[in-house]
Amino acid sequence: MTQRNMTIPFDASPFNTLQNWFREAEASEPNDSTAACLSTIGLDGFPNSRMVLVRHITARGFTFFTNLGSQKSQELRANPSAALCFHWKSLRRQIRIRGTIEETTEDQADSYYHARPRENQIGAWASKQSEPLADRSILLERFEHYKNEFEEKNPPPTPIPRPPFWSGFCLVPRSIELWQDEEGRLHHRLLYTVTKDGWDSTLLYP
């Protein structure tokens, strides 16, 4: 398909454009260019949204990591339908992804966990994510407890084991919409939808 006055290329797959946009976002966004809003369906039937850092982006999907006891993990396990939204103000671009969730493998979770800064690894042990916290000092005490424990049992460079309650999820897309801001509010929207043969693309009114 050819189109006039296109600011988003009509490729057979959205991923060439995605990779280019993510590279440009990494260069232009001041903080966390991989941050995205993750939306899930709560156990009460109402939607929930929060920001996550998407750590791996491949043709298979979009992977992020979290505490498996967290609210989002419980919601994703109960209902694997979810959505992600990236928005980069510096580039005036947005990407919306809808799809279903798959859990990462143990090896994938281990690989990313051990690539994190050591303090972040300790923090994963210390946090009972989404549970009530009576006082912040309790969290800091838990952090110091695990820090001292691992300094003794797993001194650097010995790796800290990944907590059994910490892993990852991959959003496998069913649709991806690319949005580019344009003058006069004549924004450019290109929707990709998964088909049995690959991807189908549709230009949308703004």
C-alpha positions as a printed NumPy array, in Angstrom:
array([[  0.   ,   0.   ,   0.   ],
       [  1.318,   3.429,  -0.898],
       [  0.089,   6.637,   0.69 ],
       [  0.795,  10.311,   0.114],
       [  2.057,  12.617,   2.879],
       [  2.942,   9.747,   5.202],
       [  5.019,  10.366,   8.325],
       [  4.823,   6.705,   9.398],
       [  5.989,   4.182,   6.779],
       [  3.583,   1.461,   5.656],
       [  5.72 ,  -1.605,   6.385],
       [  4.521,  -5.186,   6.34 ],
       [  5.184,  -5.32 ,  10.109],
       [  5.157,  -2.545,  12.719],
       [  8.451,  -3.64 ,  14.229],
       [ 10.838,  -1.801,  11.909],
       [  9.161,   1.473,  12.83 ],
       [  8.985,   0.426,  16.481],
       [ 12.719,  -0.22 ,  16.664],
       [ 13.481,   3.115,  15.004],
       [ 11.151,   4.973,  17.343],
       [ 12.628,   3.333,  20.432],
       [ 16.15 ,   4.252,  19.347],
       [ 15.073,   7.857,  18.829],
       [ 13.248,   7.894,  22.174],
       [ 16.351,   6.63 ,  23.957],
       [ 18.267,   9.594,  22.54 ],
       [ 15.612,  12.247,  23.181],
       [ 13.732,  11.295,  26.345],
       [ 15.361,  12.63 ,  29.538],
       [ 14.23 ,   9.698,  31.713],
       [ 13.14 ,   6.095,  31.202],
       [ 12.399,   5.964,  27.494],
       [ 11.091,   2.397,  27.912],
       [  8.44 ,   3.403,  30.478],
       [  4.915,   2.462,  29.44 ],
       [  1.479,   2.529,  31.012],
       [  0.303,  -1.032,  31.659],
       [ -3.469,  -1.483,  31.909],
       [ -5.05 ,  -4.595,  33.396],
       [ -8.516,  -5.659,  34.517],
       [ -8.824,  -5.696,  38.304],
       [-10.302,  -8.544,  40.28 ],
       [-13.274,  -6.228,  40.936],
       [-13.855,  -5.779,  37.201],
       [-12.485,  -2.231,  37.075],
       [ -9.404,  -1.286,  35.027],
       [ -6.076,  -0.52 ,  36.677],
       [ -3.153,   1.343,  35.122],
       [  0.428,   1.905,  36.24 ],
       [  3.812,   2.615,  34.703],
       [  6.275,  -0.221,  34.084],
       [  9.684,  -0.383,  32.439],
       [  9.602,  -2.589,  29.343],
       [ 12.951,  -4.353,  29.284],
       [ 12.795,  -6.472,  26.129],
       [ 11.07 ,  -5.647,  22.848],
       [ 11.081,  -8.34 ,  20.17 ],
       [  8.805,  -9.528,  17.39 ],
       [  7.346, -11.906,  19.98 ],
       [  6.265,  -9.171,  22.381],
       [  7.016,  -6.677,  25.134],
       [  8.57 ,  -7.994,  28.352],
       [  8.583,  -6.449,  31.827],
       [  9.433,  -7.807,  35.273],
       [  7.763,  -7.55 ,  38.658],
       [  6.958,  -9.098,  42.019],
       [  4.554, -11.984,  41.452],
       [  2.624, -10.997,  44.57 ],
       [  1.91 ,  -7.534,  43.201],
       [ -1.566,  -6.399,  42.243],
       [ -0.724,  -6.377,  38.538],
       [  0.625,  -9.932,  38.693],
       [ -2.516, -11.2  ,  40.391],
       [ -4.666,  -9.411,  37.834],
       [ -2.659, -10.683,  34.862],
       [ -2.855, -14.257,  36.098],
       [ -6.616, -13.944,  36.573],
       [ -7.183, -12.227,  33.215],
       [ -4.29 , -12.274,  30.71 ],
       [ -5.786,  -9.54 ,  28.515],
       [ -3.749,  -6.335,  28.869],
       [ -2.589,  -3.177,  27.124],
       [  0.554,  -1.033,  27.037],
       [  0.872,   2.602,  26.012],
       [  4.17 ,   4.373,  25.32 ],
       [  4.086,   8.161,  25.024],
       [  7.128,  10.3  ,  24.251],
       [  6.484,  14.026,  24.61 ],
       [  9.901,  14.875,  23.184],
       [  8.987,  13.117,  19.922],
       [  5.223,  13.735,  20.021],
       [  4.605,  10.045,  19.452],
       [  2.544,   7.304,  21.025],
       [  2.324,   3.525,  20.675],
       [ -0.675,   1.536,  21.891],
       [ -0.442,  -2.251,  22.204],
       [ -3.26 ,  -4.662,  23.056],
       [ -2.743,  -8.361,  23.553],
       [ -2.448, -11.308,  25.89 ],
       [  0.081, -12.031,  28.609],
       [  2.512, -14.933,  28.837],
       [  4.885, -15.526,  31.747],
       [  8.602, -15.516,  31.015],
       [ 10.749, -18.595,  31.52 ],
       [ 12.865, -19.091,  34.629],
       [ 16.005, -18.579,  32.54 ],
       [ 14.705, -15.28 ,  31.137],
       [ 13.823, -14.033,  34.61 ],
       [ 17.214, -15.105,  35.997],
       [ 19.089, -13.437,  33.16 ],
       [ 17.414, -10.073,  33.638],
       [ 17.469, -10.21 ,  37.448],
       [ 21.22 , -10.787,  37.521],
       [ 21.779,  -7.931,  35.065],
       [ 20.218,  -5.473,  37.53 ],
       [ 22.276,  -3.375,  39.976],
       [ 22.951,  -5.273,  43.203],
       [ 20.878,  -2.844,  45.288],
       [ 17.906,  -3.417,  42.991],
       [ 18.285,  -7.163,  43.466],
       [ 18.26 ,  -6.715,  47.244],
       [ 15.261,  -4.406,  46.982],
       [ 13.323,  -7.166,  45.234],
       [ 13.809,  -9.354,  48.307],
       [ 12.92 ,  -6.552,  50.723],
       [  9.652,  -5.408,  49.148],
       [  6.314,  -7.113,  49.763],
       [  4.959,  -5.278,  46.757],
       [  1.402,  -3.892,  47.023],
       [  0.953,  -5.06 ,  50.633],
       [  0.128,  -2.441,  53.31 ],
       [  3.214,  -0.814,  54.89 ],
       [  2.743,   0.6  ,  58.402],
       [  5.874,   2.744,  58.25 ],
       [  8.573,   3.294,  55.636],
       [ 11.226,   2.498,  58.249],
       [ 10.061,  -1.13 ,  58.122],
       [ 10.934,  -1.322,  54.429],
       [ 14.347,   0.24 ,  55.057],
       [ 14.986,  -2.21 ,  57.897],
       [ 14.075,  -5.113,  55.627],
       [ 16.447,  -3.789,  52.98 ],
       [ 19.301,  -3.567,  55.492],
       [ 18.486,  -7.067,  56.748],
       [ 18.76 ,  -8.609,  53.284],
       [ 21.755,  -6.463,  52.392],
       [ 23.65 ,  -7.78 ,  55.434],
       [ 22.463, -11.328,  54.819],
       [ 23.681, -11.356,  51.226],
       [ 26.934,  -9.589,  52.114],
       [ 27.622, -12.591,  54.335],
       [ 26.211, -15.408,  52.206],
       [ 26.75 , -13.999,  48.704],
       [ 29.496, -11.363,  48.859],
       [ 30.303,  -9.652,  45.543],
       [ 30.859, -10.895,  42.901],
       [ 28.815, -13.924,  44.002],
       [ 25.344, -13.455,  42.474],
       [ 22.297, -12.956,  44.644],
       [ 19.641, -15.597,  43.93 ],
       [ 16.469, -14.392,  42.272],
       [ 13.495, -14.424,  44.654],
       [ 10.994, -17.162,  43.783],
       [  8.266, -14.487,  43.881],
       [  9.92 , -12.257,  41.25 ],
       [  9.648, -12.898,  37.51 ],
       [  8.421, -11.422,  34.245],
       [  5.557, -11.196,  31.783],
       [  5.473, -10.758,  28.014],
       [  2.598,  -8.949,  26.323],
       [  2.071, -10.747,  23.012],
       [  0.402,  -8.173,  20.745],
       [ -2.86 ,  -8.633,  18.882],
       [ -2.819,  -5.028,  17.708],
       [ -0.315,  -2.158,  17.65 ],
       [ -1.274,   1.428,  16.879],
       [  1.375,   3.996,  15.943],
       [  0.459,   7.655,  16.505],
       [  2.401,  10.707,  15.34 ],
       [  1.394,  14.264,  16.256],
       [  0.722,  16.53 ,  13.267],
       [ -0.145,  20.197,  12.804],
       [ -3.792,  21.226,  12.992],
       [ -4.581,  18.114,  15.058],
       [ -4.419,  16.098,  11.822],
       [ -2.537,  13.362,  13.603],
       [ -1.275,  10.284,  11.822],
       [ -2.633,   6.965,  13.146],
       [ -1.63 ,   3.606,  11.725],
       [ -3.195,   0.46 ,  13.187],
       [ -1.596,  -2.966,  12.763],
       [ -3.687,  -6.065,  13.543],
       [ -2.432,  -9.64 ,  13.722],
       [ -3.795, -11.996,  11.053],
       [ -3.074, -15.64 ,  10.268],
       [ -0.659, -14.458,   7.57 ],
       [  1.138, -11.765,   9.572],
       [ -0.045,  -8.183,   9.995],
       [ -2.791,  -6.099,   8.418],
       [ -2.384,  -2.293,   8.436],
       [ -5.151,   0.314,   8.453],
       [ -4.887,   4.088,   8.38 ],
       [ -7.258,   5.716,  10.906],
       [ -8.834,   9.132,  11.134],
       [ -7.277,  11.147,  13.998]])
